[in-house]
Structure formats: structure tokens, C-alpha cells
PDB file of C-alpha atoms in Angstrom:
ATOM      1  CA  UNK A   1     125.827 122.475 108.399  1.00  0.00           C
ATOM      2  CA  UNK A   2     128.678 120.485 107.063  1.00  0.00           C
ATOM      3  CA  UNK A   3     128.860 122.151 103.333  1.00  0.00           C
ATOM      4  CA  UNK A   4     132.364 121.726 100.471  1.00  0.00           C
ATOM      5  CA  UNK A   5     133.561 124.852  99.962  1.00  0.00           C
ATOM      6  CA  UNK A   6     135.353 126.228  96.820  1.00  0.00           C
ATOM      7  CA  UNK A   7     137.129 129.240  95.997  1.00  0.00           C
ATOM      8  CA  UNK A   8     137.168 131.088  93.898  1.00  0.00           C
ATOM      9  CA  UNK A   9     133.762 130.879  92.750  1.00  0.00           C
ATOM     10  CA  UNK A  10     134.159 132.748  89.295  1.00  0.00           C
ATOM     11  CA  UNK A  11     137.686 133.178  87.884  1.00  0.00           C
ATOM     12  CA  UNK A  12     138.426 135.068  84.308  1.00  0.00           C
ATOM     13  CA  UNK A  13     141.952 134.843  83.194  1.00  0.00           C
ATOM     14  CA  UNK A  14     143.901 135.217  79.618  1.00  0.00           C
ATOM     15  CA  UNK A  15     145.276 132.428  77.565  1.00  0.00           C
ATOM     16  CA  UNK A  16     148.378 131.483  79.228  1.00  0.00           C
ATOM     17  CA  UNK A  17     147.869 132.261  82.628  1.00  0.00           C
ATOM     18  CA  UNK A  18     148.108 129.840  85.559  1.00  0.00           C
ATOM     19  CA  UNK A  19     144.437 128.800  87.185  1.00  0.00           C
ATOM     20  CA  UNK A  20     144.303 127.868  90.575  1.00  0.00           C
ATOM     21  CA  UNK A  21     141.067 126.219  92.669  1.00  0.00           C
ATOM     22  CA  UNK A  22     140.599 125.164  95.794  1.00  0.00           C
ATOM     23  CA  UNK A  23     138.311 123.009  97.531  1.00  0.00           C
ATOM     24  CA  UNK A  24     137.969 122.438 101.589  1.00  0.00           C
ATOM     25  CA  UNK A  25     136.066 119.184 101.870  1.00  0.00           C
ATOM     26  CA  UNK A  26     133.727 118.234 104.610  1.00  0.00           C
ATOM     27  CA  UNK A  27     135.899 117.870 107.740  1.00  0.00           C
ATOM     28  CA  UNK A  28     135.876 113.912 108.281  1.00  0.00           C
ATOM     29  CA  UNK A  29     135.685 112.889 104.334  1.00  0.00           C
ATOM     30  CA  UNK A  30     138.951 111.516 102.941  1.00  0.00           C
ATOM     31  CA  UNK A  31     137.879 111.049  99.520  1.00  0.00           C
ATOM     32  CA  UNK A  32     137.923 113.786  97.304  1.00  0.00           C
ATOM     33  CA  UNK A  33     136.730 114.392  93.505  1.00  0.00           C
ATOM     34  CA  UNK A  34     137.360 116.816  91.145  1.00  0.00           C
ATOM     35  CA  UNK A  35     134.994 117.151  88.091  1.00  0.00           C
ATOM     36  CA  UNK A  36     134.444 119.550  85.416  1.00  0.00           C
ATOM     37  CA  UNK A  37     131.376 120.202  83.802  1.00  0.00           C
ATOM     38  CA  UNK A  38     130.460 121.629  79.963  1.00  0.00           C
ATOM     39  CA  UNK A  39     127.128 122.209  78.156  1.00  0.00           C
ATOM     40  CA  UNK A  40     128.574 119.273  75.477  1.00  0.00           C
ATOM     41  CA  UNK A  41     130.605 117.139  77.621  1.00  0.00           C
ATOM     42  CA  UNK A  42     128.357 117.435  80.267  1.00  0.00           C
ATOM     43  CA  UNK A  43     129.943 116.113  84.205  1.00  0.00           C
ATOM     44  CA  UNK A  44     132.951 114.030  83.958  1.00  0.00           C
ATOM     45  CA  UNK A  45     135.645 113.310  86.533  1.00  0.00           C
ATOM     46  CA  UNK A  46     138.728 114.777  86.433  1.00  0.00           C
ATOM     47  CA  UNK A  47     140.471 112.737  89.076  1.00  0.00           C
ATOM     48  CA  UNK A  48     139.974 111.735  92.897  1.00  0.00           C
ATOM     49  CA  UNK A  49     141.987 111.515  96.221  1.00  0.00           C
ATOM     50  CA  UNK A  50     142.109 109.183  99.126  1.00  0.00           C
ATOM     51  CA  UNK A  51     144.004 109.765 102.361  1.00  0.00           C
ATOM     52  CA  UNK A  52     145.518 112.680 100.414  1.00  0.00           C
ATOM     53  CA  UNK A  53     146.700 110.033  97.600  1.00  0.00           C
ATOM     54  CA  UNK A  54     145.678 110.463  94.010  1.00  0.00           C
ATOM     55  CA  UNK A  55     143.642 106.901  93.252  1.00  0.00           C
ATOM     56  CA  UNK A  56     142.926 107.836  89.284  1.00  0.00           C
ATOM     57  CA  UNK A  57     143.467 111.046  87.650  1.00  0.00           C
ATOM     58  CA  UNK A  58     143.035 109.559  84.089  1.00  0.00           C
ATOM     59  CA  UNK A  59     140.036 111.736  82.835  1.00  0.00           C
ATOM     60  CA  UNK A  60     143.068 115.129  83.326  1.00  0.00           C
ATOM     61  CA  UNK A  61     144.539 116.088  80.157  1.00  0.00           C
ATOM     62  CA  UNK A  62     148.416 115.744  82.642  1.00  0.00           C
ATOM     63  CA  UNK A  63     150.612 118.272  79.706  1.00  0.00           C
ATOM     64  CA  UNK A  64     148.173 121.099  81.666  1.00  0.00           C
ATOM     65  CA  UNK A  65     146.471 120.135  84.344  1.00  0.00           C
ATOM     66  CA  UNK A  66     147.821 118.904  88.010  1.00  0.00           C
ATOM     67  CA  UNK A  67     145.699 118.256  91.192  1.00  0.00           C
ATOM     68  CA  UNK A  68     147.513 117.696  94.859  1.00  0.00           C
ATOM     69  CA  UNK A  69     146.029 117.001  98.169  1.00  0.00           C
ATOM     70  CA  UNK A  70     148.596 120.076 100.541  1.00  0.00           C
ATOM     71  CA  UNK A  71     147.309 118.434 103.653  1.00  0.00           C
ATOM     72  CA  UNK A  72     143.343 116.610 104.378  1.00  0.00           C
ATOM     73  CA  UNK A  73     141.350 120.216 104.696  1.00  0.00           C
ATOM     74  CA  UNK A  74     142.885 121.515 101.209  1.00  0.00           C
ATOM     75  CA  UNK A  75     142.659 119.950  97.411  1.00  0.00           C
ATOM     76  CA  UNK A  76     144.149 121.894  94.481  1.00  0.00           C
ATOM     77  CA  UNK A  77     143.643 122.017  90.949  1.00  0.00           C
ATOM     78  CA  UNK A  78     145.934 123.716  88.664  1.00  0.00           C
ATOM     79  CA  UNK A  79     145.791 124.845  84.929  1.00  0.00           C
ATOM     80  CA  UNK A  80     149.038 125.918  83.259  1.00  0.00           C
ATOM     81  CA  UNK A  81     149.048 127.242  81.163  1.00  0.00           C
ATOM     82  CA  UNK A  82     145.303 127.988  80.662  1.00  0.00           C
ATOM     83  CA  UNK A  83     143.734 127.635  77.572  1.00  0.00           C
ATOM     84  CA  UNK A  84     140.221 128.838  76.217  1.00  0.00           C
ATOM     85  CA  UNK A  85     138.536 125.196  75.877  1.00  0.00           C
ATOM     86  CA  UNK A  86     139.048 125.136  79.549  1.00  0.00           C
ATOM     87  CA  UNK A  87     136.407 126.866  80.375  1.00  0.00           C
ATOM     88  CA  UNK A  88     133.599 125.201  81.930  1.00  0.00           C
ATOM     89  CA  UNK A  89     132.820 124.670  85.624  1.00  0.00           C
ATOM     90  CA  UNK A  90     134.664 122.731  88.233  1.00  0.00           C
ATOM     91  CA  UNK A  91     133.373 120.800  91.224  1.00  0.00           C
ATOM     92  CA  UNK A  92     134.969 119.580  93.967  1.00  0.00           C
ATOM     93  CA  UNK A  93     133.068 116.853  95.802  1.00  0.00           C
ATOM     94  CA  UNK A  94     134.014 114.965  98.797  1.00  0.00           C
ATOM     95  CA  UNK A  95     132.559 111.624 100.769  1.00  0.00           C
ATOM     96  CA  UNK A  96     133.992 108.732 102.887  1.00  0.00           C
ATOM     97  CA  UNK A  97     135.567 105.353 101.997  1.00  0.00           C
ATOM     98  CA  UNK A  98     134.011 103.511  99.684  1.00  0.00           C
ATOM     99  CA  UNK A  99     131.094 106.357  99.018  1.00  0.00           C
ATOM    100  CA  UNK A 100     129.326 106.005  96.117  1.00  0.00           C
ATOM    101  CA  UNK A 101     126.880 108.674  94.608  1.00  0.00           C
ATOM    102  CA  UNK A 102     124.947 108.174  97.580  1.00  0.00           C
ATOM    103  CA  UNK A 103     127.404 110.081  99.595  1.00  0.00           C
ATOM    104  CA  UNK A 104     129.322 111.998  97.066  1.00  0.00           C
ATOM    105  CA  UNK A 105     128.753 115.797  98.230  1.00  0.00           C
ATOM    106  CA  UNK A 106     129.355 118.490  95.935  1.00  0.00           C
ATOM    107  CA  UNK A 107     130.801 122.308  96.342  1.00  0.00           C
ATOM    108  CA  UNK A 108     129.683 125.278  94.663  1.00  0.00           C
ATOM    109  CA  UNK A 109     131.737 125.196  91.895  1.00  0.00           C
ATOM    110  CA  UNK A 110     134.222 127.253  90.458  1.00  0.00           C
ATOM    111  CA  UNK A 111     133.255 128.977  86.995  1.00  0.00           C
ATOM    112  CA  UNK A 112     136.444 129.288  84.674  1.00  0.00           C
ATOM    113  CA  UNK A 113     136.298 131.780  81.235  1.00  0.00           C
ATOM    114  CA  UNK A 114     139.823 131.709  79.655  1.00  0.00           C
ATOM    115  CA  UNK A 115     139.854 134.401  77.470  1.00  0.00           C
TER     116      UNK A 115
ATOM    117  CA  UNK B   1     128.798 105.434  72.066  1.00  0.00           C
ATOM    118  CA  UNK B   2     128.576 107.016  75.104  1.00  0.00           C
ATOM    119  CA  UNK B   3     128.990 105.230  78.181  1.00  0.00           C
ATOM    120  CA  UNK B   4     125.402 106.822  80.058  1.00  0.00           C
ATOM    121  CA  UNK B   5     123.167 108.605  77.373  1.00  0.00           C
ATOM    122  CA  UNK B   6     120.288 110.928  78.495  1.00  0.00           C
ATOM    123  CA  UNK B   7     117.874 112.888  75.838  1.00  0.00           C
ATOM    124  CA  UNK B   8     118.925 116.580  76.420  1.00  0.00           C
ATOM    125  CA  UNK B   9     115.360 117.922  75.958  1.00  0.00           C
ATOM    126  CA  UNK B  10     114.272 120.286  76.818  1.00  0.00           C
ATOM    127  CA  UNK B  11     111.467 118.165  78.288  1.00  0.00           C
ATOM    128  CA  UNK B  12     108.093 120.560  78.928  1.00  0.00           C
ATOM    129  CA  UNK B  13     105.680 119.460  80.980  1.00  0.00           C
ATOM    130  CA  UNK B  14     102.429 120.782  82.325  1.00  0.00           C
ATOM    131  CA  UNK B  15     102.296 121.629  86.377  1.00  0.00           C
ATOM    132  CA  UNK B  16     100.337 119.032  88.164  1.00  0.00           C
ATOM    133  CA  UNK B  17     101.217 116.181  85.287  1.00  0.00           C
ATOM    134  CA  UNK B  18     103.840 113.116  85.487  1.00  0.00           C
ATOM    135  CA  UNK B  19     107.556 113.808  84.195  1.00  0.00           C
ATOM    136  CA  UNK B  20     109.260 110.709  82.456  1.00  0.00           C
ATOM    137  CA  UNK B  21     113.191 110.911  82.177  1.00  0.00           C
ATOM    138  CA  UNK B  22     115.201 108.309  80.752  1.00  0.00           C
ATOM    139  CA  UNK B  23     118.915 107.121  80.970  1.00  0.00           C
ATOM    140  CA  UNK B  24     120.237 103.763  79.371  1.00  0.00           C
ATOM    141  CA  UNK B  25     123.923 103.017  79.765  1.00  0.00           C
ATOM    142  CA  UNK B  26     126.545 100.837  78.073  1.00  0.00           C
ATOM    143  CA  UNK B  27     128.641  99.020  80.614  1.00  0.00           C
ATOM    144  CA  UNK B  28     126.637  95.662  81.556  1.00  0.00           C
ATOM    145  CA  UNK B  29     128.340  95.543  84.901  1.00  0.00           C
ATOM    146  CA  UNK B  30     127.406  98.806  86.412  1.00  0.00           C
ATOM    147  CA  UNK B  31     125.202  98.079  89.351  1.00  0.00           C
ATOM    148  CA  UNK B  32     124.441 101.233  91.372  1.00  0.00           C
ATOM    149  CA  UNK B  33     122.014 103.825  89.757  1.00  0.00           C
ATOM    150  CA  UNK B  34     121.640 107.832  90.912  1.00  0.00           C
ATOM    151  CA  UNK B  35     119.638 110.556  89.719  1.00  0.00           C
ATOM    152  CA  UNK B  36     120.827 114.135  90.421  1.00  0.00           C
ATOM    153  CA  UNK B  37     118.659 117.384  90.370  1.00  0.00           C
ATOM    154  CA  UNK B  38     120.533 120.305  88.854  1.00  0.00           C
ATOM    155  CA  UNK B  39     119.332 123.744  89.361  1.00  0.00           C
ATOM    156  CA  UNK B  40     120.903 126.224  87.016  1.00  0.00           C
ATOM    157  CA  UNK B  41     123.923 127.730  88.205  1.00  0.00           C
ATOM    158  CA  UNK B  42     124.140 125.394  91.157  1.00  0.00           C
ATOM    159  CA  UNK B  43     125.982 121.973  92.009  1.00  0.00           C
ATOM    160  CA  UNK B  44     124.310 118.630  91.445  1.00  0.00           C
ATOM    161  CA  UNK B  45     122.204 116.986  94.265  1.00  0.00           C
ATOM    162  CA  UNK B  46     121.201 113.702  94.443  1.00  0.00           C
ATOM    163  CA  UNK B  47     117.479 112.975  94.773  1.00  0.00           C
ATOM    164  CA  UNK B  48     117.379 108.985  94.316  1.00  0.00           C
ATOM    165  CA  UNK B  49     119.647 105.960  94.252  1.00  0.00           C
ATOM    166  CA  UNK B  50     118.737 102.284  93.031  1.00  0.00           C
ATOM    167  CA  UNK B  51     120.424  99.120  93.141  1.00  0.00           C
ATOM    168  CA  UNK B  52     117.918  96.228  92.078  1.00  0.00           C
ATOM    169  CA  UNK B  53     115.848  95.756  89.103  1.00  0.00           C
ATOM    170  CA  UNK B  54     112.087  96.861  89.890  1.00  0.00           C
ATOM    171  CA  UNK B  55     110.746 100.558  91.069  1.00  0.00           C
ATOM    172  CA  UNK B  56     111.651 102.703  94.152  1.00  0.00           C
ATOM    173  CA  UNK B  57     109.491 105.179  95.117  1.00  0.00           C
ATOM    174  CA  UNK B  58     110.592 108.421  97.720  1.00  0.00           C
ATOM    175  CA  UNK B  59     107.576 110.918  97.617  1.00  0.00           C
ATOM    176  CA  UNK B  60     106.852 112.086  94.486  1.00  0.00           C
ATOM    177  CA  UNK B  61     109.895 110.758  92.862  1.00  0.00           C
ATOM    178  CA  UNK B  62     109.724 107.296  91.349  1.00  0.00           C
ATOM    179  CA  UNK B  63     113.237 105.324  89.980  1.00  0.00           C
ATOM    180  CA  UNK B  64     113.252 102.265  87.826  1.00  0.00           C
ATOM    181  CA  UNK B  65     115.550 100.014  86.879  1.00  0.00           C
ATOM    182  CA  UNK B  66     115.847  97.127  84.524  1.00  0.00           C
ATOM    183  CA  UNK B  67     119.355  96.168  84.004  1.00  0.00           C
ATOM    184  CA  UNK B  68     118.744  93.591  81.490  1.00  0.00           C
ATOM    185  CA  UNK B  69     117.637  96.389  79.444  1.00  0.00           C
ATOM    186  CA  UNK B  70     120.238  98.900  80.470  1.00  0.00           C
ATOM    187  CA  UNK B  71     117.751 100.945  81.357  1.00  0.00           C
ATOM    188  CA  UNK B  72     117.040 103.250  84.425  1.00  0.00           C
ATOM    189  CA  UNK B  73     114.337 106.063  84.273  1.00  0.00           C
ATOM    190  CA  UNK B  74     112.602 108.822  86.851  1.00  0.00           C
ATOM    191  CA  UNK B  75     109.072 109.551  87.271  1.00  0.00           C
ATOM    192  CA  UNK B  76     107.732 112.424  89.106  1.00  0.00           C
ATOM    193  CA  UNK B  77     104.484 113.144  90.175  1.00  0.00           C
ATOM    194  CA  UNK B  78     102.692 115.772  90.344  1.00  0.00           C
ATOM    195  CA  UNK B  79     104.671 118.116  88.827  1.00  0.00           C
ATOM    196  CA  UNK B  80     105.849 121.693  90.078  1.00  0.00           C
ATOM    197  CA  UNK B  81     107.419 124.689  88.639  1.00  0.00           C
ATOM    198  CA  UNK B  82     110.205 123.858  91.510  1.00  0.00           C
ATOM    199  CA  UNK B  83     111.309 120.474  89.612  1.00  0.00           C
ATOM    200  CA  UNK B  84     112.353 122.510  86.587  1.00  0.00           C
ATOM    201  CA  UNK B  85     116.106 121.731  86.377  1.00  0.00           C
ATOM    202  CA  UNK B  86     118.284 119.303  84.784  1.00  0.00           C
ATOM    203  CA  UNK B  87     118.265 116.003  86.092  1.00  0.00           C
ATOM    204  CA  UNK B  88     121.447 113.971  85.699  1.00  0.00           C
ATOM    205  CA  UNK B  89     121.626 110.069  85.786  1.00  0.00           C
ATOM    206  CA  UNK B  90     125.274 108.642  86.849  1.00  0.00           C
ATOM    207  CA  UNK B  91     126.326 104.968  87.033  1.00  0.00           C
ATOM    208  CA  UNK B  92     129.175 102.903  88.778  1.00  0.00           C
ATOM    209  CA  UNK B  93     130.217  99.790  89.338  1.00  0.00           C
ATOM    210  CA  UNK B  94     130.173  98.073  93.319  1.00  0.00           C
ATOM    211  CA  UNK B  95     132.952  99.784  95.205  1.00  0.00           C
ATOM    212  CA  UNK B  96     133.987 101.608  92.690  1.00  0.00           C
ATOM    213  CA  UNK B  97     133.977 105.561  94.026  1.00  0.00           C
ATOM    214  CA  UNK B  98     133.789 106.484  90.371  1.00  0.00           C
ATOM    215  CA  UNK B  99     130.645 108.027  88.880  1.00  0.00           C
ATOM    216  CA  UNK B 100     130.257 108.255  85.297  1.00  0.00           C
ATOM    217  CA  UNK B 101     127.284 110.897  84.541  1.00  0.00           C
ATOM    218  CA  UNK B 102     124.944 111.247  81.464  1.00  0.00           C
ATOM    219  CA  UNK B 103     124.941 115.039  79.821  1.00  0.00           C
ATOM    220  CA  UNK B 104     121.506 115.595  81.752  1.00  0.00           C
ATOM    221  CA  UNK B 105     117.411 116.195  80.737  1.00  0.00           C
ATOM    222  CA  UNK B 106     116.862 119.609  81.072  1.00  0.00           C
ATOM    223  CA  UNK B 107     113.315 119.357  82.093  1.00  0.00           C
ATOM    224  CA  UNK B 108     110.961 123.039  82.471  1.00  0.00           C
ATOM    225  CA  UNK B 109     107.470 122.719  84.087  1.00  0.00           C
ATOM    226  CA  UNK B 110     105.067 124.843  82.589  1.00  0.00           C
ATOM    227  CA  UNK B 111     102.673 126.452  85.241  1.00  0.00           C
TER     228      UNK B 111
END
């Protein structure tokens, strides 16, 4: 059961500190999607990957926030330093070229409280 | 104004009764339509997708579409306590990977 994986899957940190997530997508996908989720912003995306290369990262504030493709099993999204209005949920999703919602495929989800 | 707009609810509806949720969106050339089911604490899953004007029905779930209205909306049938979530609507444009969501119906079935 091919499944997006996400670690960690809850992560409390202090002001100031560096946050770290990482997704695995589905082994085959080479399009990848970060979004973050809040009760009053609701979903929006962060930024997405093909082939490892970032295609649009405008919805990331850049001064904090930095996402990298290591290699095509691993995606990365770092906050530095954190701050408490990051907080919210983060999804990873991955699908194939030229996927659309129909085959977007999301993780778990990592829950972030900065304190 | 935002780009997908959805009625927060919370939408209550009685088991066994139809559930109406409605999403209208901004850009004119957005042309492929997706409803996500949200359980609480979980990751979005998509339930429907639409691409023409007219209805699509898969079970109990019904989508519509009318895009000279801006309009897309799901029906389901026969409701059950296991449909209470949040359903999101999301919008792109033809080969464009990017989904733009709504904020979501939070919809509770009341047994």
C-alpha cells in the first residue's frame, strides 16, 4: 500500500528554534507539494517540486522558510527561525507529471506549535 | 475576495437526509473541479473530480458544475454519521499541478 509518509508527526518547539519536516513521497511520483493548513487560512500551497526542482515556491514567506528536494525519496521543509504564527499543520503530497487533484496524494501531516 | 469561497458551517444535517455543499470561485479560467473529505485530525482525500458543466454522480455523492456561474456544489445522499467531516473544494487551471483550496464546510450528521 503505496502511502506519503511524514515525520515528525507532532513537533513543539520555542520561538527561535529551527523546524525541520520531512516527507518520503510515493516511490515513482516526481512531483511533490508542500502545503500548510490553518483553521483561518484554511489549505494553501507552500511550494512544489519536479524532478527534484522547485517549479513555484511563491505561497513561502522565503526570510524563514526553505524547502529542498536531498535526492527523489526525501523533501524538506525548514523554518528558521520559528515563529508562533507558524503553527498550523503541514502536508506533504506527492503525484506524477502533470497530476492534478485527481492524483495529488497526501501524507499524514506534520502538526507544528511554536511556543 | 477570495479566490475559492466555501460557507464554513457548521452544516447539520439529519442521518438518512441529502447534504448540499457549495463552492463558487473567482478565476473564470479554472477548469478542473475536486471535492476533498476531511476527517478531523487526518489529511484530505479526494472523493470527486469534475471537468464539464452538468452533474456527476459516484454512489451517493453527486458534483455539479456550472462554470458560467462559477459555481460547483456536492450532494450526498443518504446521509451517515460517517460523512461528518469537512469537505474541501479546490480548483486549477488545465495542466496546471497547482490546487487552490476553499477554507472547507464542516458538515456534522446528526444520527
Amino acid at each position: 500500500d503505496a502511502r506519503v509518509t511524514q515525520t515528525p508527526r507532532h513537533k513543539v518547539t520555542e520561538m527561535g528554534q529551527e523546524v525541520t519536516m520531512r516527507c518520503q513521497p510515493i516511490l515513482g511520483h516526481n512531483t511533490v507539494f508542500w502545503y500548510r493548513q490553518t483553521m483561518m487560512q484554511g489549505l494553501e500551497l507552500l511550494a512544489y517540486f519536479r524532478n527534484r526542482a522547485p517549479l513555484d515556491d511563491s505561497g513561502m514567506p522565503k526570510d524563514r522558510f526553505s524547502a529542498e528536494m536531498p535526492d527523489a525519496t526525501l523533501a524538506t521543509l525548514k523554518i528558521q527561525p520559528s515563529e508562533p504564527r507558524d503553527s498550523a499543520v503541514y502536508f506533504c503530497a506527492s503525484g506524477l507529471p502533470g497530476t492534478s487533484g485527481e492524483t495529488q496524494y497526501f501524507g499524514p501531516g506534520t502538526r507544528l506549535l511554536v511556543l | 475576495q477570495k479566490e475559492v469561497e466555501q460557507n464554513s458551517g457548521p452544516l447539520s444535517v439529519p442521518e438518512g437526509a441529502i447534504a448540499s455543499l457549495n463552492c463558487t470561485y473567482s478565476d473564470r479560467v479554472s477548469q478542473s473541479f475536486f471535492w476533498y473529505r476531511q476527517y478531523s485530525g487526518k489529511s484530505p482525500e479526494l472523493i470527486m473530480s469534475i471537468y464539464s458543466n452538468g452533474d456527476k454522480e459516484d454512489g451517493r455523492f453527486t458534483a455539479q458544475l456550472n462554470k458560467a456561474s462559477q459555481y460547483v456544489s456536492l450532494l450526498i445522499r443518504d446521509s451517515q454519521p460517517s460523512d461528518s467531516a469537512t469537505y474541501l473544494c479546490a480548483v486549477n487551471n488545465f495542466g496546471n499541478e497547482k490546487l487552490t483550496f476553499g477554507t472547507g464546510t464542516r458538515l456534522t450528521i446528526i444520527p
